[in-house]
mmCIF file with all atom_site columns, C-alpha atoms in Angstrom:
data_model
loop_
_atom_site.group_PDB
_atom_site.id
_atom_site.type_symbol
_atom_site.label_atom_id
_atom_site.label_alt_id
_atom_site.label_comp_id
_atom_site.label_asym_id
_atom_site.label_entity_id
_atom_site.label_seq_id
_atom_site.pdbx_PDB_ins_code
_atom_site.Cartn_x
_atom_site.Cartn_y
_atom_site.Cartn_z
_atom_site.occupancy
_atom_site.B_iso_or_equiv
_atom_site.pdbx_formal_charge
_atom_site.auth_seq_id
_atom_site.auth_comp_id
_atom_site.auth_asym_id
_atom_site.auth_atom_id
_atom_site.pdbx_PDB_model_num
ATOM 1   C CA . MET A 1 1   ? -0.019 -0.265  11.528  1.00 0.00 ? 1   MET A CA 1
ATOM 2   C CA . MET A 1 2   ? 2.554  -2.692  12.741  1.00 0.00 ? 2   MET A CA 1
ATOM 3   C CA . GLU A 1 3   ? 4.974  -4.579  10.504  1.00 0.00 ? 3   GLU A CA 1
ATOM 4   C CA . LYS A 1 4   ? 3.089  -7.850  10.881  1.00 0.00 ? 4   LYS A CA 1
ATOM 5   C CA . ASP A 1 5   ? -0.215 -6.201  9.940   1.00 0.00 ? 5   ASP A CA 1
ATOM 6   C CA . TRP A 1 6   ? 1.128  -4.748  6.687   1.00 0.00 ? 6   TRP A CA 1
ATOM 7   C CA . LEU A 1 7   ? 2.987  -7.900  5.758   1.00 0.00 ? 7   LEU A CA 1
ATOM 8   C CA . GLU A 1 8   ? -0.131 -9.980  6.403   1.00 0.00 ? 8   GLU A CA 1
ATOM 9   C CA . LYS A 1 9   ? -2.442 -7.571  4.595   1.00 0.00 ? 9   LYS A CA 1
ATOM 10  C CA . LEU A 1 10  ? -0.171 -7.632  1.566   1.00 0.00 ? 10  LEU A CA 1
ATOM 11  C CA . GLY A 1 11  ? 0.329  -11.376 1.779   1.00 0.00 ? 11  GLY A CA 1
ATOM 12  C CA . LEU A 1 12  ? 4.081  -10.981 2.235   1.00 0.00 ? 12  LEU A CA 1
ATOM 13  C CA . SER A 1 13  ? 6.518  -12.829 4.460   1.00 0.00 ? 13  SER A CA 1
ATOM 14  C CA . VAL A 1 14  ? 9.868  -11.719 5.837   1.00 0.00 ? 14  VAL A CA 1
ATOM 15  C CA . HIS A 1 15  ? 11.418 -13.604 2.912   1.00 0.00 ? 15  HIS A CA 1
ATOM 16  C CA . GLU A 1 16  ? 9.703  -11.342 0.389   1.00 0.00 ? 16  GLU A CA 1
ATOM 17  C CA . LEU A 1 17  ? 10.803 -8.347  2.430   1.00 0.00 ? 17  LEU A CA 1
ATOM 18  C CA . GLU A 1 18  ? 14.380 -9.580  2.101   1.00 0.00 ? 18  GLU A CA 1
ATOM 19  C CA . ASP A 1 19  ? 13.816 -10.039 -1.638  1.00 0.00 ? 19  ASP A CA 1
ATOM 20  C CA . LEU A 1 20  ? 12.813 -6.354  -1.827  1.00 0.00 ? 20  LEU A CA 1
ATOM 21  C CA . ARG A 1 21  ? 16.086 -5.428  -0.109  1.00 0.00 ? 21  ARG A CA 1
ATOM 22  C CA . VAL A 1 22  ? 18.022 -7.488  -2.654  1.00 0.00 ? 22  VAL A CA 1
ATOM 23  C CA . LEU A 1 23  ? 16.123 -5.799  -5.484  1.00 0.00 ? 23  LEU A CA 1
ATOM 24  C CA . ALA A 1 24  ? 16.814 -2.341  -4.063  1.00 0.00 ? 24  ALA A CA 1
ATOM 25  C CA . TYR A 1 25  ? 20.467 -3.203  -3.578  1.00 0.00 ? 25  TYR A CA 1
ATOM 26  C CA . SER A 1 26  ? 20.734 -4.286  -7.206  1.00 0.00 ? 26  SER A CA 1
ATOM 27  C CA . TYR A 1 27  ? 19.393 -0.878  -8.248  1.00 0.00 ? 27  TYR A CA 1
ATOM 28  C CA . ILE A 1 28  ? 22.011 0.763   -6.016  1.00 0.00 ? 28  ILE A CA 1
ATOM 29  C CA . ARG A 1 29  ? 24.762 -1.285  -7.673  1.00 0.00 ? 29  ARG A CA 1
ATOM 30  C CA . GLN A 1 30  ? 23.510 -0.122  -11.079 1.00 0.00 ? 30  GLN A CA 1
ATOM 31  C CA . GLY A 1 31  ? 23.479 3.523   -9.986  1.00 0.00 ? 31  GLY A CA 1
ATOM 32  C CA . HIS A 1 32  ? 19.680 3.834   -10.017 1.00 0.00 ? 32  HIS A CA 1
ATOM 33  C CA . TYR A 1 33  ? 19.535 5.573   -6.640  1.00 0.00 ? 33  TYR A CA 1
ATOM 34  C CA . GLN A 1 34  ? 16.117 7.179   -7.065  1.00 0.00 ? 34  GLN A CA 1
ATOM 35  C CA . THR A 1 35  ? 14.499 3.809   -7.809  1.00 0.00 ? 35  THR A CA 1
ATOM 36  C CA . ALA A 1 36  ? 16.330 2.177   -4.893  1.00 0.00 ? 36  ALA A CA 1
ATOM 37  C CA . LEU A 1 37  ? 15.168 4.986   -2.602  1.00 0.00 ? 37  LEU A CA 1
ATOM 38  C CA . LYS A 1 38  ? 11.526 4.412   -3.584  1.00 0.00 ? 38  LYS A CA 1
ATOM 39  C CA . ILE A 1 39  ? 11.854 0.713   -2.812  1.00 0.00 ? 39  ILE A CA 1
ATOM 40  C CA . TYR A 1 40  ? 13.583 1.378   0.511   1.00 0.00 ? 40  TYR A CA 1
ATOM 41  C CA . LYS A 1 41  ? 10.852 3.815   1.543   1.00 0.00 ? 41  LYS A CA 1
ATOM 42  C CA . GLY A 1 42  ? 8.391  0.945   1.139   1.00 0.00 ? 42  GLY A CA 1
ATOM 43  C CA . ILE A 1 43  ? 10.694 -1.436  2.962   1.00 0.00 ? 43  ILE A CA 1
ATOM 44  C CA . VAL A 1 44  ? 10.859 0.943   5.939   1.00 0.00 ? 44  VAL A CA 1
ATOM 45  C CA . VAL A 1 45  ? 7.077  0.887   6.243   1.00 0.00 ? 45  VAL A CA 1
ATOM 46  C CA . LEU A 1 46  ? 7.109  -2.907  6.239   1.00 0.00 ? 46  LEU A CA 1
ATOM 47  C CA . SER A 1 47  ? 10.183 -3.397  8.427   1.00 0.00 ? 47  SER A CA 1
ATOM 48  C CA . LYS A 1 48  ? 9.230  -1.167  11.359  1.00 0.00 ? 48  LYS A CA 1
ATOM 49  C CA . LYS A 1 49  ? 11.999 1.224   10.387  1.00 0.00 ? 49  LYS A CA 1
ATOM 50  C CA . ALA A 1 50  ? 14.865 -1.202  10.892  1.00 0.00 ? 50  ALA A CA 1
ATOM 51  C CA . PRO A 1 51  ? 18.102 0.740   11.510  1.00 0.00 ? 51  PRO A CA 1
ATOM 52  C CA . GLU A 1 52  ? 19.883 -0.893  8.573   1.00 0.00 ? 52  GLU A CA 1
ATOM 53  C CA . ASP A 1 53  ? 17.124 0.247   6.230   1.00 0.00 ? 53  ASP A CA 1
ATOM 54  C CA . LEU A 1 54  ? 17.209 3.769   7.665   1.00 0.00 ? 54  LEU A CA 1
ATOM 55  C CA . GLU A 1 55  ? 20.993 3.854   7.239   1.00 0.00 ? 55  GLU A CA 1
ATOM 56  C CA . THR A 1 56  ? 20.577 2.941   3.586   1.00 0.00 ? 56  THR A CA 1
ATOM 57  C CA . ILE A 1 57  ? 17.870 5.552   3.032   1.00 0.00 ? 57  ILE A CA 1
ATOM 58  C CA . GLY A 1 58  ? 20.119 8.199   4.578   1.00 0.00 ? 58  GLY A CA 1
ATOM 59  C CA . ALA A 1 59  ? 23.008 7.165   2.343   1.00 0.00 ? 59  ALA A CA 1
ATOM 60  C CA . LEU A 1 60  ? 20.742 7.239   -0.724  1.00 0.00 ? 60  LEU A CA 1
ATOM 61  C CA . PHE A 1 61  ? 19.537 10.738  0.118   1.00 0.00 ? 61  PHE A CA 1
ATOM 62  C CA . LEU A 1 62  ? 23.176 11.835  0.382   1.00 0.00 ? 62  LEU A CA 1
ATOM 63  C CA . GLN A 1 63  ? 23.994 10.195  -2.933  1.00 0.00 ? 63  GLN A CA 1
ATOM 64  C CA . LEU A 1 64  ? 21.121 12.124  -4.517  1.00 0.00 ? 64  LEU A CA 1
ATOM 65  C CA . GLY A 1 65  ? 22.333 15.439  -3.061  1.00 0.00 ? 65  GLY A CA 1
ATOM 66  C CA . MET A 1 66  ? 19.488 15.647  -0.540  1.00 0.00 ? 66  MET A CA 1
ATOM 67  C CA . ALA A 1 67  ? 21.499 16.150  2.649   1.00 0.00 ? 67  ALA A CA 1
ATOM 68  C CA . LYS A 1 68  ? 18.722 17.657  4.771   1.00 0.00 ? 68  LYS A CA 1
ATOM 69  C CA . GLU A 1 69  ? 16.441 14.728  3.965   1.00 0.00 ? 69  GLU A CA 1
ATOM 70  C CA . ALA A 1 70  ? 19.238 12.347  5.007   1.00 0.00 ? 70  ALA A CA 1
ATOM 71  C CA . LEU A 1 71  ? 19.403 13.721  8.544   1.00 0.00 ? 71  LEU A CA 1
ATOM 72  C CA . GLU A 1 72  ? 16.188 12.226  9.941   1.00 0.00 ? 72  GLU A CA 1
ATOM 73  C CA . PRO A 1 73  ? 16.691 8.598   8.863   1.00 0.00 ? 73  PRO A CA 1
ATOM 74  C CA . LEU A 1 74  ? 20.355 8.730   9.926   1.00 0.00 ? 74  LEU A CA 1
ATOM 75  C CA . GLU A 1 75  ? 19.417 10.147  13.337  1.00 0.00 ? 75  GLU A CA 1
ATOM 76  C CA . LYS A 1 76  ? 16.815 7.400   13.809  1.00 0.00 ? 76  LYS A CA 1
ATOM 77  C CA . ALA A 1 77  ? 19.341 4.727   12.835  1.00 0.00 ? 77  ALA A CA 1
ATOM 78  C CA . LEU A 1 78  ? 21.917 6.142   15.242  1.00 0.00 ? 78  LEU A CA 1
ATOM 79  C CA . LYS A 1 79  ? 19.425 5.941   18.108  1.00 0.00 ? 79  LYS A CA 1
ATOM 80  C CA . VAL A 1 80  ? 19.644 2.164   17.709  1.00 0.00 ? 80  VAL A CA 1
ATOM 81  C CA . HIS A 1 81  ? 23.202 1.742   16.367  1.00 0.00 ? 81  HIS A CA 1
ATOM 82  C CA . GLN A 1 82  ? 24.929 4.595   18.207  1.00 0.00 ? 82  GLN A CA 1
ATOM 83  C CA . ASN A 1 83  ? 28.443 3.548   17.247  1.00 0.00 ? 83  ASN A CA 1
ATOM 84  C CA . HIS A 1 84  ? 27.920 2.429   13.655  1.00 0.00 ? 84  HIS A CA 1
ATOM 85  C CA . LEU A 1 85  ? 30.891 4.230   12.118  1.00 0.00 ? 85  LEU A CA 1
ATOM 86  C CA . LYS A 1 86  ? 29.709 4.436   8.499   1.00 0.00 ? 86  LYS A CA 1
ATOM 87  C CA . THR A 1 87  ? 26.366 5.843   9.613   1.00 0.00 ? 87  THR A CA 1
ATOM 88  C CA . ARG A 1 88  ? 28.095 8.380   11.851  1.00 0.00 ? 88  ARG A CA 1
ATOM 89  C CA . LEU A 1 89  ? 30.319 9.404   8.935   1.00 0.00 ? 89  LEU A CA 1
ATOM 90  C CA . ASN A 1 90  ? 27.279 9.836   6.674   1.00 0.00 ? 90  ASN A CA 1
ATOM 91  C CA . TYR A 1 91  ? 25.571 11.773  9.467   1.00 0.00 ? 91  TYR A CA 1
ATOM 92  C CA . ALA A 1 92  ? 28.582 14.098  9.782   1.00 0.00 ? 92  ALA A CA 1
ATOM 93  C CA . LYS A 1 93  ? 28.522 14.643  6.021   1.00 0.00 ? 93  LYS A CA 1
ATOM 94  C CA . ALA A 1 94  ? 24.773 15.330  6.055   1.00 0.00 ? 94  ALA A CA 1
ATOM 95  C CA . LEU A 1 95  ? 25.216 17.818  8.905   1.00 0.00 ? 95  LEU A CA 1
ATOM 96  C CA . LEU A 1 96  ? 27.978 19.667  7.092   1.00 0.00 ? 96  LEU A CA 1
ATOM 97  C CA . LEU A 1 97  ? 26.149 19.744  3.773   1.00 0.00 ? 97  LEU A CA 1
ATOM 98  C CA . SER A 1 98  ? 22.997 20.968  5.532   1.00 0.00 ? 98  SER A CA 1
ATOM 99  C CA . GLY A 1 99  ? 24.822 23.898  7.123   1.00 0.00 ? 99  GLY A CA 1
ATOM 100 C CA . TYR A 1 100 ? 25.214 22.468  10.627  1.00 0.00 ? 100 TYR A CA 1
ATOM 101 C CA . ARG A 1 101 ? 28.954 23.079  10.554  1.00 0.00 ? 101 ARG A CA 1
ATOM 102 C CA . GLN A 1 102 ? 29.727 22.977  14.283  1.00 0.00 ? 102 GLN A CA 1
ATOM 103 C CA . ARG A 1 103 ? 27.845 19.710  14.886  1.00 0.00 ? 103 ARG A CA 1
ATOM 104 C CA . GLY A 1 104 ? 29.329 18.165  11.751  1.00 0.00 ? 104 GLY A CA 1
ATOM 105 C CA . ILE A 1 105 ? 32.890 19.138  12.664  1.00 0.00 ? 105 ILE A CA 1
ATOM 106 C CA . GLN A 1 106 ? 32.389 17.755  16.189  1.00 0.00 ? 106 GLN A CA 1
ATOM 107 C CA . GLU A 1 107 ? 31.198 14.445  14.758  1.00 0.00 ? 107 GLU A CA 1
ATOM 108 C CA . CYS A 1 108 ? 34.250 14.365  12.467  1.00 0.00 ? 108 CYS A CA 1
ATOM 109 C CA . LEU A 1 109 ? 36.603 15.048  15.378  1.00 0.00 ? 109 LEU A CA 1
ATOM 110 C CA . GLU A 1 110 ? 35.123 12.123  17.307  1.00 0.00 ? 110 GLU A CA 1
ATOM 111 C CA . LEU A 1 111 ? 35.350 9.825   14.277  1.00 0.00 ? 111 LEU A CA 1
ATOM 112 C CA . MET A 1 112 ? 38.979 10.803  13.702  1.00 0.00 ? 112 MET A CA 1
ATOM 113 C CA . LEU A 1 113 ? 39.751 9.029   16.995  1.00 0.00 ? 113 LEU A CA 1
ATOM 114 C CA . CYS A 1 114 ? 38.130 5.715   16.031  1.00 0.00 ? 114 CYS A CA 1
ATOM 115 C CA . GLN A 1 115 ? 40.111 2.515   15.467  1.00 0.00 ? 115 GLN A CA 1
ATOM 116 C CA . ASP A 1 116 ? 38.939 2.084   11.861  1.00 0.00 ? 116 ASP A CA 1
ATOM 117 C CA . SER A 1 117 ? 41.666 3.881   9.910   1.00 0.00 ? 117 SER A CA 1
ATOM 118 C CA . LEU A 1 118 ? 39.515 4.299   6.777   1.00 0.00 ? 118 LEU A CA 1
ATOM 119 C CA . VAL A 1 119 ? 36.682 5.963   8.695   1.00 0.00 ? 119 VAL A CA 1
ATOM 120 C CA . ALA A 1 120 ? 39.144 8.105   10.669  1.00 0.00 ? 120 ALA A CA 1
ATOM 121 C CA . SER A 1 121 ? 40.829 9.189   7.440   1.00 0.00 ? 121 SER A CA 1
ATOM 122 C CA . ASP A 1 122 ? 37.513 9.970   5.725   1.00 0.00 ? 122 ASP A CA 1
ATOM 123 C CA . ALA A 1 123 ? 36.385 11.946  8.782   1.00 0.00 ? 123 ALA A CA 1
ATOM 124 C CA . GLU A 1 124 ? 39.610 13.964  8.723   1.00 0.00 ? 124 GLU A CA 1
ATOM 125 C CA . ALA A 1 125 ? 39.204 14.699  5.007   1.00 0.00 ? 125 ALA A CA 1
ATOM 126 C CA . LEU A 1 126 ? 35.602 15.765  5.581   1.00 0.00 ? 126 LEU A CA 1
ATOM 127 C CA . LYS A 1 127 ? 36.635 18.006  8.480   1.00 0.00 ? 127 LYS A CA 1
ATOM 128 C CA . LEU A 1 128 ? 39.386 19.606  6.388   1.00 0.00 ? 128 LEU A CA 1
ATOM 129 C CA . ALA A 1 129 ? 36.966 20.241  3.546   1.00 0.00 ? 129 ALA A CA 1
ATOM 130 C CA . TYR A 1 130 ? 34.686 22.224  5.873   1.00 0.00 ? 130 TYR A CA 1
ATOM 131 C CA . SER A 1 131 ? 37.313 23.967  8.050   1.00 0.00 ? 131 SER A CA 1
#
């Protein structure tokens, strides 16, 4: 079903969807990643898999030590936001943790050239950890 169909069937508006994001974010801030992940999985169904929601799900999977599960939502997010640096960094980390060393190192090398010094530095540290 489409986003509008589910929102209508459940009697929800985009405002309530945003409220769910705020709720999930508050769980993230408290360190309750598993609960936040459950909420975000529901949000993705309602939001037509918005890239920002997929990015968050990928990051939550990484936080929970589930790197292979993080790959799919991060890949989907990157199809829309190809140059979102934090997502690319999380994707590189997920690749490396999942055993895709060559692809992960390549992603790190590309990120090391970006203008954001924090992302470049994190990418270099990640590359060094897996070299």
